[in-house]
Amino acid sequence: MARWGMVFDLKACIGCNACVVACKQENSLPDGVFLTRTLSHEYGEYPNVKRVYIPTICNQCEDPPCQKVCPSGATYTRADGIVMVDKDKCIGCSSCAVACPYDMRTMLDQSMFTEGLFGTGTLTPFEEQGYGRYTPGTSTKCDFCSERVDAGMQPACVATCPANARIFGDLDDPNSAPNVLIRERNGRQPLPEKNTKPKVYYVD
């Protein structure tokens, strides 16, 4: 059984947000909901100013605080390490959103599914076919596109990235692309002081 993880190559990311758009489309996300984001940071002093783009995503923690605080058992970890949400068990208490140190949980409000992406109160056919996967009042998060992974495909954000800045693979395989990058370029986990043991790494 694989243990899936991801590496973000900060040198390669060009901040195009193709990953964000791919995620929105793949998951039929309503307005205001993003399961991945690309932050930007400028540093230096004029005229020597540079900008770095920083992709963010659910870090699929080995020791997920969101799962620890979930009172209904809705948050659970699959055998392959992907942290999931069972919408039928979620009671919408927001405990997971409060516990996540990475701010990677989203609570779904009913209005997100009625106003539509264009704010007209009318849903497009795309929205009508996609919103059925969600339950208003519950929590959602990135699950590494688990259905795609189960079918042997890459997550949508990884498959779409034109710069190969997102590298996905088996962290238990020492020769996998993520592990090679982590070793050769000193891969670092976000907020290691939180002791959540993320399966997402950054290299620069």
PDB file of C-alpha atoms in Angstrom:
ATOM      1  CA  MET A   1       0.000   0.000   0.000  1.00  0.00           C
ATOM      2  CA  ALA A   2       1.352   3.385  -0.998  1.00  0.00           C
ATOM      3  CA  ARG A   3       1.546   6.324   1.390  1.00  0.00           C
ATOM      4  CA  TRP A   4       0.761   9.314  -0.782  1.00  0.00           C
ATOM      5  CA  GLY A   5       2.486  12.656  -0.424  1.00  0.00           C
ATOM      6  CA  MET A   6       3.285  15.782  -2.420  1.00  0.00           C
ATOM      7  CA  VAL A   7       6.239  18.113  -2.906  1.00  0.00           C
ATOM      8  CA  PHE A   8       5.929  21.746  -3.974  1.00  0.00           C
ATOM      9  CA  ASP A   9       8.903  23.056  -5.951  1.00  0.00           C
ATOM     10  CA  LEU A  10       9.006  26.766  -5.153  1.00  0.00           C
ATOM     11  CA  LYS A  11      11.615  27.357  -7.850  1.00  0.00           C
ATOM     12  CA  ALA A  12       9.295  25.960 -10.495  1.00  0.00           C
ATOM     13  CA  CYS A  13       5.963  27.513  -9.447  1.00  0.00           C
ATOM     14  CA  ILE A  14       5.084  30.467 -11.682  1.00  0.00           C
ATOM     15  CA  GLY A  15       1.922  31.510  -9.842  1.00  0.00           C
ATOM     16  CA  CYS A  16      -0.364  30.857 -12.815  1.00  0.00           C
ATOM     17  CA  ASN A  17      -3.121  29.360 -10.597  1.00  0.00           C
ATOM     18  CA  ALA A  18      -3.871  26.615 -13.130  1.00  0.00           C
ATOM     19  CA  CYS A  19      -3.887  24.257 -10.148  1.00  0.00           C
ATOM     20  CA  VAL A  20      -6.558  26.336  -8.410  1.00  0.00           C
ATOM     21  CA  VAL A  21      -8.776  26.353 -11.507  1.00  0.00           C
ATOM     22  CA  ALA A  22      -8.274  22.608 -12.050  1.00  0.00           C
ATOM     23  CA  CYS A  23      -9.239  21.908  -8.452  1.00  0.00           C
ATOM     24  CA  LYS A  24     -12.356  24.079  -8.718  1.00  0.00           C
ATOM     25  CA  GLN A  25     -13.447  22.251 -11.854  1.00  0.00           C
ATOM     26  CA  GLU A  26     -12.557  18.722 -10.748  1.00  0.00           C
ATOM     27  CA  ASN A  27     -14.394  19.094  -7.456  1.00  0.00           C
ATOM     28  CA  SER A  28     -17.300  21.309  -8.637  1.00  0.00           C
ATOM     29  CA  LEU A  29     -16.462  23.768  -5.880  1.00  0.00           C
ATOM     30  CA  PRO A  30     -18.994  26.519  -5.162  1.00  0.00           C
ATOM     31  CA  ASP A  31     -18.126  30.201  -5.069  1.00  0.00           C
ATOM     32  CA  GLY A  32     -15.692  31.113  -2.309  1.00  0.00           C
ATOM     33  CA  VAL A  33     -14.454  27.552  -1.726  1.00  0.00           C
ATOM     34  CA  PHE A  34     -10.834  26.720  -2.531  1.00  0.00           C
ATOM     35  CA  LEU A  35      -9.151  23.455  -1.589  1.00  0.00           C
ATOM     36  CA  THR A  36      -5.793  24.721  -2.843  1.00  0.00           C
ATOM     37  CA  ARG A  37      -4.450  28.257  -3.041  1.00  0.00           C
ATOM     38  CA  THR A  38      -1.318  29.947  -4.333  1.00  0.00           C
ATOM     39  CA  LEU A  39       0.069  32.635  -2.064  1.00  0.00           C
ATOM     40  CA  SER A  40       2.705  35.156  -3.148  1.00  0.00           C
ATOM     41  CA  HIS A  41       5.523  36.792  -1.200  1.00  0.00           C
ATOM     42  CA  GLU A  42       7.772  39.615  -2.324  1.00  0.00           C
ATOM     43  CA  TYR A  43      11.159  40.171  -0.724  1.00  0.00           C
ATOM     44  CA  GLY A  44      14.251  42.305  -1.153  1.00  0.00           C
ATOM     45  CA  GLU A  45      14.629  46.036  -1.703  1.00  0.00           C
ATOM     46  CA  TYR A  46      14.199  48.043  -4.871  1.00  0.00           C
ATOM     47  CA  PRO A  47      15.572  47.500  -7.433  1.00  0.00           C
ATOM     48  CA  ASN A  48      16.484  43.986  -6.297  1.00  0.00           C
ATOM     49  CA  VAL A  49      13.003  42.706  -5.549  1.00  0.00           C
ATOM     50  CA  LYS A  50      11.903  39.127  -6.078  1.00  0.00           C
ATOM     51  CA  ARG A  51       8.636  37.268  -5.741  1.00  0.00           C
ATOM     52  CA  VAL A  52       8.034  33.675  -4.725  1.00  0.00           C
ATOM     53  CA  TYR A  53       4.781  31.775  -5.158  1.00  0.00           C
ATOM     54  CA  ILE A  54       3.747  29.418  -2.391  1.00  0.00           C
ATOM     55  CA  PRO A  55       1.166  26.705  -3.158  1.00  0.00           C
ATOM     56  CA  THR A  56      -0.929  25.543  -0.206  1.00  0.00           C
ATOM     57  CA  ILE A  57      -3.109  22.494   0.258  1.00  0.00           C
ATOM     58  CA  CYS A  58      -4.353  20.132   2.964  1.00  0.00           C
ATOM     59  CA  ASN A  59      -1.132  18.602   4.269  1.00  0.00           C
ATOM     60  CA  GLN A  60      -2.612  15.130   4.870  1.00  0.00           C
ATOM     61  CA  CYS A  61      -0.993  14.976   8.308  1.00  0.00           C
ATOM     62  CA  GLU A  62       0.220  11.701   9.777  1.00  0.00           C
ATOM     63  CA  ASP A  63      -1.067  12.978  13.129  1.00  0.00           C
ATOM     64  CA  PRO A  64      -4.035  15.121  12.024  1.00  0.00           C
ATOM     65  CA  PRO A  65      -5.426  17.411  14.734  1.00  0.00           C
ATOM     66  CA  CYS A  66      -8.668  17.689  12.750  1.00  0.00           C
ATOM     67  CA  GLN A  67      -9.236  13.970  13.206  1.00  0.00           C
ATOM     68  CA  LYS A  68      -8.401  14.068  16.902  1.00  0.00           C
ATOM     69  CA  VAL A  69     -11.072  16.664  17.674  1.00  0.00           C
ATOM     70  CA  CYS A  70     -13.828  15.323  15.406  1.00  0.00           C
ATOM     71  CA  PRO A  71     -16.599  14.165  17.792  1.00  0.00           C
ATOM     72  CA  SER A  72     -18.520  12.121  15.239  1.00  0.00           C
ATOM     73  CA  GLY A  73     -15.713  10.213  13.535  1.00  0.00           C
ATOM     74  CA  ALA A  74     -16.400  11.985  10.240  1.00  0.00           C
ATOM     75  CA  THR A  75     -12.707  12.735   9.733  1.00  0.00           C
ATOM     76  CA  TYR A  76     -10.650   9.594   9.223  1.00  0.00           C
ATOM     77  CA  THR A  77      -7.416   8.475   7.563  1.00  0.00           C
ATOM     78  CA  ARG A  78      -7.356   5.882   4.792  1.00  0.00           C
ATOM     79  CA  ALA A  79      -4.773   3.113   4.736  1.00  0.00           C
ATOM     80  CA  ASP A  80      -2.828   5.070   2.117  1.00  0.00           C
ATOM     81  CA  GLY A  81      -2.574   8.091   4.412  1.00  0.00           C
ATOM     82  CA  ILE A  82      -5.169  10.343   2.771  1.00  0.00           C
ATOM     83  CA  VAL A  83      -7.269  12.190   5.352  1.00  0.00           C
ATOM     84  CA  MET A  84     -10.933  12.041   4.386  1.00  0.00           C
ATOM     85  CA  VAL A  85     -14.290  13.460   5.494  1.00  0.00           C
ATOM     86  CA  ASP A  86     -17.425  11.309   5.652  1.00  0.00           C
ATOM     87  CA  LYS A  87     -20.147  13.872   4.917  1.00  0.00           C
ATOM     88  CA  ASP A  88     -22.814  11.517   6.276  1.00  0.00           C
ATOM     89  CA  LYS A  89     -21.160  11.584   9.707  1.00  0.00           C
ATOM     90  CA  CYS A  90     -20.160  15.258   9.774  1.00  0.00           C
ATOM     91  CA  ILE A  91     -22.315  17.285  12.169  1.00  0.00           C
ATOM     92  CA  GLY A  92     -20.947  20.686  11.112  1.00  0.00           C
ATOM     93  CA  CYS A  93     -19.501  21.591  14.516  1.00  0.00           C
ATOM     94  CA  SER A  94     -16.421  23.294  12.968  1.00  0.00           C
ATOM     95  CA  SER A  95     -14.052  21.660  15.458  1.00  0.00           C
ATOM     96  CA  CYS A  96     -11.835  20.480  12.603  1.00  0.00           C
ATOM     97  CA  ALA A  97     -11.622  23.967  11.118  1.00  0.00           C
ATOM     98  CA  VAL A  98     -10.561  25.395  14.467  1.00  0.00           C
ATOM     99  CA  ALA A  99      -8.012  22.634  15.078  1.00  0.00           C
ATOM    100  CA  CYS A 100      -6.304  22.765  11.668  1.00  0.00           C
ATOM    101  CA  PRO A 101      -3.126  24.863  12.045  1.00  0.00           C
ATOM    102  CA  TYR A 102      -2.976  25.328   8.266  1.00  0.00           C
ATOM    103  CA  ASP A 103      -6.474  26.788   7.803  1.00  0.00           C
ATOM    104  CA  MET A 104      -7.290  24.111   5.248  1.00  0.00           C
ATOM    105  CA  ARG A 105     -10.852  23.283   6.299  1.00  0.00           C
ATOM    106  CA  THR A 106     -13.949  24.893   4.797  1.00  0.00           C
ATOM    107  CA  MET A 107     -17.439  24.890   6.274  1.00  0.00           C
ATOM    108  CA  LEU A 108     -20.126  24.695   3.601  1.00  0.00           C
ATOM    109  CA  ASP A 109     -22.997  27.153   3.935  1.00  0.00           C
ATOM    110  CA  GLN A 110     -26.347  26.603   2.226  1.00  0.00           C
ATOM    111  CA  SER A 111     -26.036  29.937   0.392  1.00  0.00           C
ATOM    112  CA  MET A 112     -22.987  28.613  -1.466  1.00  0.00           C
ATOM    113  CA  PHE A 113     -25.241  26.188  -3.321  1.00  0.00           C
ATOM    114  CA  THR A 114     -28.163  28.485  -4.088  1.00  0.00           C
ATOM    115  CA  GLU A 115     -26.677  31.772  -5.299  1.00  0.00           C
ATOM    116  CA  GLY A 116     -24.563  30.157  -8.015  1.00  0.00           C
ATOM    117  CA  LEU A 117     -21.113  31.024  -9.278  1.00  0.00           C
ATOM    118  CA  PHE A 118     -22.487  34.119 -11.010  1.00  0.00           C
ATOM    119  CA  GLY A 119     -24.563  35.296  -8.031  1.00  0.00           C
ATOM    120  CA  THR A 120     -27.823  35.182  -9.987  1.00  0.00           C
ATOM    121  CA  GLY A 121     -29.607  32.564  -7.905  1.00  0.00           C
ATOM    122  CA  THR A 122     -29.639  30.265 -10.934  1.00  0.00           C
ATOM    123  CA  LEU A 123     -27.288  27.297 -11.143  1.00  0.00           C
ATOM    124  CA  THR A 124     -25.503  26.373 -14.347  1.00  0.00           C
ATOM    125  CA  PRO A 125     -25.727  22.759 -15.596  1.00  0.00           C
ATOM    126  CA  PHE A 126     -22.134  22.305 -14.377  1.00  0.00           C
ATOM    127  CA  GLU A 127     -23.138  23.335 -10.871  1.00  0.00           C
ATOM    128  CA  GLU A 128     -26.303  21.232 -10.889  1.00  0.00           C
ATOM    129  CA  GLN A 129     -24.399  18.057 -11.698  1.00  0.00           C
ATOM    130  CA  GLY A 130     -21.570  18.735  -9.258  1.00  0.00           C
ATOM    131  CA  TYR A 131     -23.143  20.096  -6.106  1.00  0.00           C
ATOM    132  CA  GLY A 132     -24.816  16.797  -5.274  1.00  0.00           C
ATOM    133  CA  ARG A 133     -21.568  15.539  -3.807  1.00  0.00           C
ATOM    134  CA  TYR A 134     -21.774  18.104  -0.998  1.00  0.00           C
ATOM    135  CA  THR A 135     -23.977  18.480   2.063  1.00  0.00           C
ATOM    136  CA  PRO A 136     -24.534  22.072   3.251  1.00  0.00           C
ATOM    137  CA  GLY A 137     -23.636  22.527   6.894  1.00  0.00           C
ATOM    138  CA  THR A 138     -20.710  20.105   6.771  1.00  0.00           C
ATOM    139  CA  SER A 139     -16.951  20.470   6.374  1.00  0.00           C
ATOM    140  CA  THR A 140     -14.874  19.777   3.282  1.00  0.00           C
ATOM    141  CA  LYS A 141     -11.169  19.610   2.438  1.00  0.00           C
ATOM    142  CA  CYS A 142      -8.691  18.410  -0.178  1.00  0.00           C
ATOM    143  CA  ASP A 143      -8.404  14.622  -0.351  1.00  0.00           C
ATOM    144  CA  PHE A 144      -5.652  14.484  -3.004  1.00  0.00           C
ATOM    145  CA  CYS A 145      -8.425  13.793  -5.555  1.00  0.00           C
ATOM    146  CA  SER A 146      -8.831  10.357  -3.983  1.00  0.00           C
ATOM    147  CA  GLU A 147     -11.101   9.082  -6.762  1.00  0.00           C
ATOM    148  CA  ARG A 148      -8.467   9.946  -9.367  1.00  0.00           C
ATOM    149  CA  VAL A 149      -5.713   8.392  -7.243  1.00  0.00           C
ATOM    150  CA  ASP A 150      -7.764   5.200  -6.856  1.00  0.00           C
ATOM    151  CA  ALA A 151      -8.045   5.090 -10.643  1.00  0.00           C
ATOM    152  CA  GLY A 152      -4.262   5.351 -11.030  1.00  0.00           C
ATOM    153  CA  MET A 153      -4.248   9.038 -11.985  1.00  0.00           C
ATOM    154  CA  GLN A 154      -2.553  12.096 -10.511  1.00  0.00           C
ATOM    155  CA  PRO A 155      -4.538  14.682  -8.531  1.00  0.00           C
ATOM    156  CA  ALA A 156      -6.050  17.292 -10.839  1.00  0.00           C
ATOM    157  CA  CYS A 157      -3.756  20.071  -9.594  1.00  0.00           C
ATOM    158  CA  VAL A 158      -0.666  17.953 -10.288  1.00  0.00           C
ATOM    159  CA  ALA A 159      -1.822  16.854 -13.732  1.00  0.00           C
ATOM    160  CA  THR A 160      -2.590  20.446 -14.722  1.00  0.00           C
ATOM    161  CA  CYS A 161       0.556  22.216 -13.470  1.00  0.00           C
ATOM    162  CA  PRO A 162       2.437  23.461 -16.589  1.00  0.00           C
ATOM    163  CA  ALA A 163       5.699  23.904 -14.668  1.00  0.00           C
ATOM    164  CA  ASN A 164       5.782  20.544 -12.865  1.00  0.00           C
ATOM    165  CA  ALA A 165       5.875  22.418  -9.563  1.00  0.00           C
ATOM    166  CA  ARG A 166       3.687  19.811  -7.858  1.00  0.00           C
ATOM    167  CA  ILE A 167       5.188  16.354  -7.524  1.00  0.00           C
ATOM    168  CA  PHE A 168       2.977  13.528  -6.247  1.00  0.00           C
ATOM    169  CA  GLY A 169       3.978  10.010  -5.296  1.00  0.00           C
ATOM    170  CA  ASP A 170       4.543   7.272  -2.746  1.00  0.00           C
ATOM    171  CA  LEU A 171       6.481   8.456   0.309  1.00  0.00           C
ATOM    172  CA  ASP A 172       7.179   4.835   1.257  1.00  0.00           C
ATOM    173  CA  ASP A 173       9.098   4.320  -1.988  1.00  0.00           C
ATOM    174  CA  PRO A 174      12.640   5.698  -1.494  1.00  0.00           C
ATOM    175  CA  ASN A 175      12.999   6.089  -5.262  1.00  0.00           C
ATOM    176  CA  SER A 176       9.728   7.941  -5.842  1.00  0.00           C
ATOM    177  CA  ALA A 177       9.933  11.414  -7.368  1.00  0.00           C
ATOM    178  CA  PRO A 178       8.855  13.147  -4.129  1.00  0.00           C
ATOM    179  CA  ASN A 179      11.433  11.302  -2.027  1.00  0.00           C
ATOM    180  CA  VAL A 180      14.248  12.058  -4.463  1.00  0.00           C
ATOM    181  CA  LEU A 181      13.418  15.763  -4.295  1.00  0.00           C
ATOM    182  CA  ILE A 182      13.093  15.715  -0.504  1.00  0.00           C
ATOM    183  CA  ARG A 183      16.548  14.140  -0.168  1.00  0.00           C
ATOM    184  CA  GLU A 184      18.391  16.076  -2.835  1.00  0.00           C
ATOM    185  CA  ARG A 185      16.919  19.498  -2.101  1.00  0.00           C
ATOM    186  CA  ASN A 186      16.310  19.368   1.638  1.00  0.00           C
ATOM    187  CA  GLY A 187      12.527  19.135   1.557  1.00  0.00           C
ATOM    188  CA  ARG A 188      10.810  20.830   4.484  1.00  0.00           C
ATOM    189  CA  GLN A 189       7.376  20.309   5.989  1.00  0.00           C
ATOM    190  CA  PRO A 190       5.142  23.306   6.795  1.00  0.00           C
ATOM    191  CA  LEU A 191       4.997  24.332  10.471  1.00  0.00           C
ATOM    192  CA  PRO A 192       7.000  21.338  11.745  1.00  0.00           C
ATOM    193  CA  GLU A 193       6.731  22.753  15.270  1.00  0.00           C
ATOM    194  CA  LYS A 194       3.046  21.729  15.256  1.00  0.00           C
ATOM    195  CA  ASN A 195       4.118  18.059  15.219  1.00  0.00           C
ATOM    196  CA  THR A 196       1.382  17.077  12.752  1.00  0.00           C
ATOM    197  CA  LYS A 197       3.877  15.273  10.468  1.00  0.00           C
ATOM    198  CA  PRO A 198       2.561  16.594   7.129  1.00  0.00           C
ATOM    199  CA  LYS A 199       2.895  14.461   3.999  1.00  0.00           C
ATOM    200  CA  VAL A 200       3.421  17.677   2.019  1.00  0.00           C
ATOM    201  CA  TYR A 201       6.916  19.108   1.591  1.00  0.00           C
ATOM    202  CA  TYR A 202       8.453  22.247   0.089  1.00  0.00           C
ATOM    203  CA  VAL A 203      11.760  22.564  -1.770  1.00  0.00           C
ATOM    204  CA  ASP A 204      13.355  25.802  -2.982  1.00  0.00           C
TER     205      ASP A 204
END
